[in-house]
CSV table of C-alpha atoms in Angstrom, one decimal:
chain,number,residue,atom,x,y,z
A,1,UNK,CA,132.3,34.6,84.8
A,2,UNK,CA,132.1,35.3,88.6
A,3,UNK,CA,130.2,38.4,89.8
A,4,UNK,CA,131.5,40.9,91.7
A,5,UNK,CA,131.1,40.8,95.3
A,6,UNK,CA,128.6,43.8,96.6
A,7,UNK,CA,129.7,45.9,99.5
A,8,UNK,CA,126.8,46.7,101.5
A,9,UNK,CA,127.3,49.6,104.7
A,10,UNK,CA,125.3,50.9,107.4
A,11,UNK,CA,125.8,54.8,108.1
A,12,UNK,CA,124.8,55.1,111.3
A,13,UNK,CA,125.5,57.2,114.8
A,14,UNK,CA,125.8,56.5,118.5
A,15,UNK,CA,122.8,55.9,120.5
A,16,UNK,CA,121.1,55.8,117.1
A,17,UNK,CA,118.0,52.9,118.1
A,18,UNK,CA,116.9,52.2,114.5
A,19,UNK,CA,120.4,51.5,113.4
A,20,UNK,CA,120.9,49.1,115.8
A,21,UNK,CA,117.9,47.6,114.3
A,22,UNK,CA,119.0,47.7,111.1
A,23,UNK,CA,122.7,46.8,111.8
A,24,UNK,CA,121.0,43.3,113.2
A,25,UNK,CA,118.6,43.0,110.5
A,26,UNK,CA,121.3,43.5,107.8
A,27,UNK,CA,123.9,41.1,109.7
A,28,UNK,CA,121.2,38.0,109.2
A,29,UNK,CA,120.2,39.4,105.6
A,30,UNK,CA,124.5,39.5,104.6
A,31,UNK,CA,125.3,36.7,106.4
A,32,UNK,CA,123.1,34.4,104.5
A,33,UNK,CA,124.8,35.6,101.5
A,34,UNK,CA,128.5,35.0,103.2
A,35,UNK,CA,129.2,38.9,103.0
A,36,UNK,CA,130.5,41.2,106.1
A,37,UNK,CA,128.1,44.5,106.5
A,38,UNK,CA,130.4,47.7,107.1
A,39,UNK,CA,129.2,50.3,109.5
A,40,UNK,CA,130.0,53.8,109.2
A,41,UNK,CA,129.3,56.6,112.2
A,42,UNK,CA,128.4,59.6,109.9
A,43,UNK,CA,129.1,61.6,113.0
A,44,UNK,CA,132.4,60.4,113.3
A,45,UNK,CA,133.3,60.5,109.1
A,46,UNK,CA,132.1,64.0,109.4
A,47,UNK,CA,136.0,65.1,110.9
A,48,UNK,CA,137.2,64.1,107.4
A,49,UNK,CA,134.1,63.9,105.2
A,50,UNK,CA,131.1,67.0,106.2
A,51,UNK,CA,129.6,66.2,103.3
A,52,UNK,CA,128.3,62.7,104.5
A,53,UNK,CA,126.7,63.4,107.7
A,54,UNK,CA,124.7,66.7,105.9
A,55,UNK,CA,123.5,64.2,103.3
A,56,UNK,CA,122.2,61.4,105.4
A,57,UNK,CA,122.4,62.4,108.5
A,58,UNK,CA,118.7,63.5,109.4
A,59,UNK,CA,117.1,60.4,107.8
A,60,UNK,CA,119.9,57.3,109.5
A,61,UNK,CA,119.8,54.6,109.1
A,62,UNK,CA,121.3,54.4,105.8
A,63,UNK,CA,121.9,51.5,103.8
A,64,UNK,CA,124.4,51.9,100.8
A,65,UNK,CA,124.7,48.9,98.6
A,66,UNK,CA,128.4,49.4,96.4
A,67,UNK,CA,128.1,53.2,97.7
A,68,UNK,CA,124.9,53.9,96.3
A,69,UNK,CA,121.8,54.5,99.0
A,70,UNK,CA,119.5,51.7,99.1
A,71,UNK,CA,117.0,52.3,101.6
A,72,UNK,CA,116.4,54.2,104.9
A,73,UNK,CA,114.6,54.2,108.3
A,74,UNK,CA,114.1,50.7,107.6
A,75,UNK,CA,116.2,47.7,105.7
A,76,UNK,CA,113.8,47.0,102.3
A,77,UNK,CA,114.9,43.1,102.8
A,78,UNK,CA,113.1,41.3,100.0
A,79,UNK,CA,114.8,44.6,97.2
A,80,UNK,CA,118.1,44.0,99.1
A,81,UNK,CA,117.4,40.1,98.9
A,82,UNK,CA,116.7,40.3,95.7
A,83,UNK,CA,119.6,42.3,94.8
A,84,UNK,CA,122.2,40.2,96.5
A,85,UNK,CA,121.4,37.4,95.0
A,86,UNK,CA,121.6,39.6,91.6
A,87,UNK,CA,125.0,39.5,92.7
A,88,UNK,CA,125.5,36.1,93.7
A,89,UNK,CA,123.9,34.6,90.5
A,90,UNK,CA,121.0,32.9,92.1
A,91,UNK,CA,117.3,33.4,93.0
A,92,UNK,CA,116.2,35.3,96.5
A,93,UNK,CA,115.6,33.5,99.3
């Protein structure tokens, strides 16, 4: 039986230093694991979706793993390790 492949995103906004930390730290963390990270400007969702930006957007960077917030300010890499390779069937790295 395969296991599903996780979805992890960034919410994030312009000019936003942390996130650009995060998007990099998150982009070595994924890529080990051969998954993309998706990035989403929660200034720019908040045209269609309000409800995003007053959520998370006082405490950005976000990480969402399959929708559901992971951590914030800063990547938690050995839980998100750890939970990838959950995922993936095999021990953390």
């Amino acid at each position: 039986m395969t296991n599903p492949t996780p979805t992890v995103t960034l919410l994030t906004r312009a000019g936003c230093g942390m996130c650009t930390i995060a998007l990099t730290q998150l982009q070595t963390i994924c890529g080990d694991f051969g998954l993309p990270v998706h990035t989403v400007d929660v200034d720019e969702a908040a045209v269609t979706d309000p409800a995003l930006r007053a959520e998370y957007g006082d405490r950005l960077p976000v990480v969402l793993l399959d929708g559901r917030e992971h951590s914030y300010f800063d990547v938690d890499e050995p839980r998100l390790r750890a939970d990838l390779s959950r995922f993936a069937g095999r021990d953390g790295k």
